[in-house]
């Protein structure tokens, strides 16, 4: 084989390898996407009035989004930031953005929760106190609840949302109040979770 043919053959092999390598890169799996969705907590007017009369104010913290409507009342939307969950199978959890600030305007006491999550294992909305590491059960979906799944999107709607016993005791102790009670109706909840890939 002449030197020219050998060079052409080597060049051809390099081109074939380069094209093959490029095509394998192009065929690589797309980057993983994070789950999306939100949890919307709607406070009923009875809870809002009772909490105001007792000097208790609950303030959503960023990246939660509060809203108010004359007809439907006060709602807060917490964005989904991570997690894996099977709502129908009662396992997994959904991490949420934002936080909650509880204030007793009569005593000046407060409680702050971060790392909010919905646990399908315990069927509770939880939060980690800003000065702690263990989650506290805050709210429990109750009453008429419905779970649906369409494709990668799961939804949970609960006609009633109740204060958890653990959360009531914790917040009352922090605020120096006796306002919160286990089983106390706060409003309703809806959760939408679309799995990432």
mmCIF file of C-alpha atoms in Angstrom:
data_model
loop_
_atom_site.group_PDB
_atom_site.id
_atom_site.type_symbol
_atom_site.label_atom_id
_atom_site.label_comp_id
_atom_site.label_asym_id
_atom_site.label_seq_id
_atom_site.Cartn_x
_atom_site.Cartn_y
_atom_site.Cartn_z
ATOM 1 C CA UNK A 1 0.000 0.000 0.000
ATOM 2 C CA UNK A 2 1.389 3.404 -0.929
ATOM 3 C CA UNK A 3 1.929 6.107 1.653
ATOM 4 C CA UNK A 4 -0.829 8.220 0.101
ATOM 5 C CA UNK A 5 -3.376 5.394 0.369
ATOM 6 C CA UNK A 6 -2.317 4.693 3.949
ATOM 7 C CA UNK A 7 -2.808 8.355 4.858
ATOM 8 C CA UNK A 8 -6.229 8.428 3.191
ATOM 9 C CA UNK A 9 -7.281 5.252 5.011
ATOM 10 C CA UNK A 10 -6.143 6.672 8.368
ATOM 11 C CA UNK A 11 -7.914 9.956 7.695
ATOM 12 C CA UNK A 12 -11.088 8.076 6.763
ATOM 13 C CA UNK A 13 -10.934 6.056 9.991
ATOM 14 C CA UNK A 14 -10.569 9.254 12.032
ATOM 15 C CA UNK A 15 -13.556 10.821 10.244
ATOM 16 C CA UNK A 16 -15.673 7.699 10.840
ATOM 17 C CA UNK A 17 -14.752 7.686 14.536
ATOM 18 C CA UNK A 18 -15.479 11.411 14.850
ATOM 19 C CA UNK A 19 -18.891 11.064 13.180
ATOM 20 C CA UNK A 20 -19.743 8.008 15.293
ATOM 21 C CA UNK A 21 -18.721 9.831 18.465
ATOM 22 C CA UNK A 22 -20.736 12.905 17.533
ATOM 23 C CA UNK A 23 -23.824 10.858 16.768
ATOM 24 C CA UNK A 24 -23.576 9.037 20.099
ATOM 25 C CA UNK A 25 -23.411 12.408 21.870
ATOM 26 C CA UNK A 26 -26.416 13.626 19.913
ATOM 27 C CA UNK A 27 -28.350 10.491 20.832
ATOM 28 C CA UNK A 28 -27.598 10.831 24.557
ATOM 29 C CA UNK A 29 -30.563 11.022 26.905
ATOM 30 C CA UNK A 30 -31.980 14.510 27.496
ATOM 31 C CA UNK A 31 -31.148 16.237 30.781
ATOM 32 C CA UNK A 32 -33.349 15.276 33.718
ATOM 33 C CA UNK A 33 -36.120 17.711 34.595
ATOM 34 C CA UNK A 34 -37.312 18.550 38.089
ATOM 35 C CA UNK A 35 -40.882 17.851 39.189
ATOM 36 C CA UNK A 36 -43.339 20.741 39.019
ATOM 37 C CA UNK A 37 -46.648 21.671 40.614
ATOM 38 C CA UNK A 38 -47.931 23.370 43.732
ATOM 39 C CA UNK A 39 -49.828 23.047 46.978
ATOM 40 C CA UNK A 40 -52.610 25.585 47.491
ATOM 41 C CA UNK A 41 -53.878 26.130 51.033
ATOM 42 C CA UNK A 42 -57.169 27.985 51.267
ATOM 43 C CA UNK A 43 -58.114 29.418 54.678
ATOM 44 C CA UNK A 44 -61.823 29.616 55.425
ATOM 45 C CA UNK A 45 -63.351 32.823 56.812
ATOM 46 C CA UNK A 46 -64.169 31.227 60.189
ATOM 47 C CA UNK A 47 -60.501 30.397 60.829
ATOM 48 C CA UNK A 48 -59.390 33.845 59.641
ATOM 49 C CA UNK A 49 -61.829 35.616 61.984
ATOM 50 C CA UNK A 50 -61.016 33.395 64.961
ATOM 51 C CA UNK A 51 -57.269 33.777 64.495
ATOM 52 C CA UNK A 52 -57.582 37.574 64.180
ATOM 53 C CA UNK A 53 -59.682 37.772 67.369
ATOM 54 C CA UNK A 54 -56.992 35.772 69.181
ATOM 55 C CA UNK A 55 -54.168 37.953 67.867
ATOM 56 C CA UNK A 56 -52.700 35.160 65.740
ATOM 57 C CA UNK A 57 -51.397 35.973 62.278
ATOM 58 C CA UNK A 58 -50.027 33.409 59.799
ATOM 59 C CA UNK A 59 -47.792 34.865 57.085
ATOM 60 C CA UNK A 60 -46.505 32.866 54.084
ATOM 61 C CA UNK A 61 -42.819 33.446 53.334
ATOM 62 C CA UNK A 62 -41.102 33.503 49.910
ATOM 63 C CA UNK A 63 -41.283 31.694 47.552
ATOM 64 C CA UNK A 64 -44.901 31.068 48.614
ATOM 65 C CA UNK A 65 -47.453 33.343 46.943
ATOM 66 C CA UNK A 66 -50.419 34.694 48.939
ATOM 67 C CA UNK A 67 -53.640 35.898 47.317
ATOM 68 C CA UNK A 68 -56.975 37.231 48.492
ATOM 69 C CA UNK A 69 -60.373 37.272 46.842
ATOM 70 C CA UNK A 70 -63.554 38.813 48.292
ATOM 71 C CA UNK A 71 -65.508 35.685 47.401
ATOM 72 C CA UNK A 72 -63.100 32.809 48.017
ATOM 73 C CA UNK A 73 -60.999 34.401 50.762
ATOM 74 C CA UNK A 74 -57.291 33.972 51.502
ATOM 75 C CA UNK A 75 -55.102 31.401 49.720
ATOM 76 C CA UNK A 76 -51.394 30.613 49.620
ATOM 77 C CA UNK A 77 -49.605 28.753 46.834
ATOM 78 C CA UNK A 78 -46.429 26.818 47.675
ATOM 79 C CA UNK A 79 -44.407 25.719 44.608
ATOM 80 C CA UNK A 80 -43.159 22.145 44.275
ATOM 81 C CA UNK A 81 -39.352 22.093 44.424
ATOM 82 C CA UNK A 82 -38.625 18.352 44.464
ATOM 83 C CA UNK A 83 -39.602 14.903 45.617
ATOM 84 C CA UNK A 84 -41.173 11.712 44.348
ATOM 85 C CA UNK A 85 -44.615 10.615 45.424
ATOM 86 C CA UNK A 86 -47.354 8.098 44.747
ATOM 87 C CA UNK A 87 -50.481 9.684 46.192
ATOM 88 C CA UNK A 88 -52.756 6.727 45.471
ATOM 89 C CA UNK A 89 -50.204 4.367 47.067
ATOM 90 C CA UNK A 90 -49.664 6.626 50.119
ATOM 91 C CA UNK A 91 -45.882 6.806 49.868
ATOM 92 C CA UNK A 92 -43.218 9.361 49.039
ATOM 93 C CA UNK A 93 -43.104 13.082 49.657
ATOM 94 C CA UNK A 94 -43.238 16.424 47.905
ATOM 95 C CA UNK A 95 -40.825 19.214 48.855
ATOM 96 C CA UNK A 96 -42.221 22.738 48.751
ATOM 97 C CA UNK A 97 -40.763 26.204 48.460
ATOM 98 C CA UNK A 98 -41.551 28.988 50.881
ATOM 99 C CA UNK A 99 -42.149 28.968 54.596
ATOM 100 C CA UNK A 100 -44.625 29.944 57.303
ATOM 101 C CA UNK A 101 -44.376 32.624 59.977
ATOM 102 C CA UNK A 102 -46.785 32.468 62.939
ATOM 103 C CA UNK A 103 -47.053 35.595 65.115
ATOM 104 C CA UNK A 104 -48.988 36.303 68.308
ATOM 105 C CA UNK A 105 -49.443 40.088 68.160
ATOM 106 C CA UNK A 106 -50.546 40.151 71.826
ATOM 107 C CA UNK A 107 -47.352 38.562 73.175
ATOM 108 C CA UNK A 108 -44.879 39.313 70.368
ATOM 109 C CA UNK A 109 -43.954 35.614 70.202
ATOM 110 C CA UNK A 110 -43.371 33.898 66.856
ATOM 111 C CA UNK A 111 -42.640 30.569 65.181
ATOM 112 C CA UNK A 112 -41.059 30.092 61.753
ATOM 113 C CA UNK A 113 -41.138 26.949 59.616
ATOM 114 C CA UNK A 114 -38.954 26.185 56.607
ATOM 115 C CA UNK A 115 -38.466 23.068 54.449
ATOM 116 C CA UNK A 116 -42.194 22.544 53.999
ATOM 117 C CA UNK A 117 -43.256 19.200 52.552
ATOM 118 C CA UNK A 118 -46.269 17.002 51.984
ATOM 119 C CA UNK A 119 -45.728 13.426 53.141
ATOM 120 C CA UNK A 120 -47.956 10.829 51.501
ATOM 121 C CA UNK A 121 -46.644 8.289 54.042
ATOM 122 C CA UNK A 122 -48.237 10.141 56.968
ATOM 123 C CA UNK A 123 -50.727 12.222 54.912
ATOM 124 C CA UNK A 124 -49.477 15.450 56.534
ATOM 125 C CA UNK A 125 -48.117 18.843 55.584
ATOM 126 C CA UNK A 126 -44.921 19.281 57.604
ATOM 127 C CA UNK A 127 -42.372 21.999 58.286
ATOM 128 C CA UNK A 128 -39.001 22.199 60.000
ATOM 129 C CA UNK A 129 -38.748 24.886 62.718
ATOM 130 C CA UNK A 130 -36.115 27.482 61.837
ATOM 131 C CA UNK A 131 -34.222 26.608 65.025
ATOM 132 C CA UNK A 132 -34.594 22.831 64.614
ATOM 133 C CA UNK A 133 -33.867 19.913 62.313
ATOM 134 C CA UNK A 134 -36.844 17.562 62.751
ATOM 135 C CA UNK A 135 -40.086 18.160 60.818
ATOM 136 C CA UNK A 136 -43.264 18.992 62.714
ATOM 137 C CA UNK A 137 -46.660 17.820 61.438
ATOM 138 C CA UNK A 138 -48.666 21.004 60.827
ATOM 139 C CA UNK A 139 -51.768 20.214 58.782
ATOM 140 C CA UNK A 140 -53.746 17.112 57.799
ATOM 141 C CA UNK A 141 -55.944 16.806 54.682
ATOM 142 C CA UNK A 142 -59.316 15.467 55.823
ATOM 143 C CA UNK A 143 -62.965 15.206 54.883
ATOM 144 C CA UNK A 144 -63.807 14.449 51.273
ATOM 145 C CA UNK A 145 -60.448 13.775 49.611
ATOM 146 C CA UNK A 146 -59.891 12.790 45.997
ATOM 147 C CA UNK A 147 -56.718 11.556 44.299
ATOM 148 C CA UNK A 148 -56.398 11.391 40.519
ATOM 149 C CA UNK A 149 -53.584 10.689 38.058
ATOM 150 C CA UNK A 150 -53.379 11.639 34.393
ATOM 151 C CA UNK A 151 -50.078 10.780 32.752
ATOM 152 C CA UNK A 152 -47.265 12.050 34.952
ATOM 153 C CA UNK A 153 -49.542 14.456 36.844
ATOM 154 C CA UNK A 154 -51.121 13.538 40.184
ATOM 155 C CA UNK A 155 -53.634 15.665 42.067
ATOM 156 C CA UNK A 156 -55.022 15.629 45.583
ATOM 157 C CA UNK A 157 -57.968 17.718 46.704
ATOM 158 C CA UNK A 158 -59.146 17.800 50.305
ATOM 159 C CA UNK A 159 -62.385 19.551 51.221
ATOM 160 C CA UNK A 160 -61.128 19.997 54.786
ATOM 161 C CA UNK A 161 -57.668 20.841 56.097
ATOM 162 C CA UNK A 162 -57.161 20.353 59.825
ATOM 163 C CA UNK A 163 -54.519 21.460 62.294
ATOM 164 C CA UNK A 164 -52.407 18.490 63.403
ATOM 165 C CA UNK A 165 -52.181 17.795 67.151
ATOM 166 C CA UNK A 166 -48.364 17.972 67.074
ATOM 167 C CA UNK A 167 -48.395 21.265 65.195
ATOM 168 C CA UNK A 168 -51.041 22.766 67.487
ATOM 169 C CA UNK A 169 -49.011 21.951 70.591
ATOM 170 C CA UNK A 170 -45.747 23.171 69.083
ATOM 171 C CA UNK A 171 -47.092 26.496 67.764
ATOM 172 C CA UNK A 172 -49.133 27.201 70.921
ATOM 173 C CA UNK A 173 -46.019 26.698 73.053
ATOM 174 C CA UNK A 174 -43.973 29.022 70.840
ATOM 175 C CA UNK A 175 -46.648 31.726 70.685
ATOM 176 C CA UNK A 176 -47.703 31.415 74.324
ATOM 177 C CA UNK A 177 -51.330 30.929 73.281
ATOM 178 C CA UNK A 178 -54.033 28.264 73.437
ATOM 179 C CA UNK A 179 -55.592 29.100 70.088
ATOM 180 C CA UNK A 180 -54.578 26.052 68.058
ATOM 181 C CA UNK A 181 -56.326 22.701 68.590
ATOM 182 C CA UNK A 182 -55.793 19.321 66.982
ATOM 183 C CA UNK A 183 -58.562 18.709 64.438
ATOM 184 C CA UNK A 184 -59.309 22.437 64.112
ATOM 185 C CA UNK A 185 -60.553 23.171 60.588
ATOM 186 C CA UNK A 186 -58.407 25.674 58.720
ATOM 187 C CA UNK A 187 -59.806 25.408 55.202
ATOM 188 C CA UNK A 188 -59.014 23.184 52.228
ATOM 189 C CA UNK A 189 -56.037 21.949 50.243
ATOM 190 C CA UNK A 190 -55.199 21.083 46.663
ATOM 191 C CA UNK A 191 -51.934 19.546 45.479
ATOM 192 C CA UNK A 192 -50.713 19.124 41.909
ATOM 193 C CA UNK A 193 -47.525 17.168 41.235
ATOM 194 C CA UNK A 194 -46.027 16.432 37.830
ATOM 195 C CA UNK A 195 -43.099 14.026 37.986
ATOM 196 C CA UNK A 196 -39.790 15.035 36.455
ATOM 197 C CA UNK A 197 -37.884 12.871 34.003
#
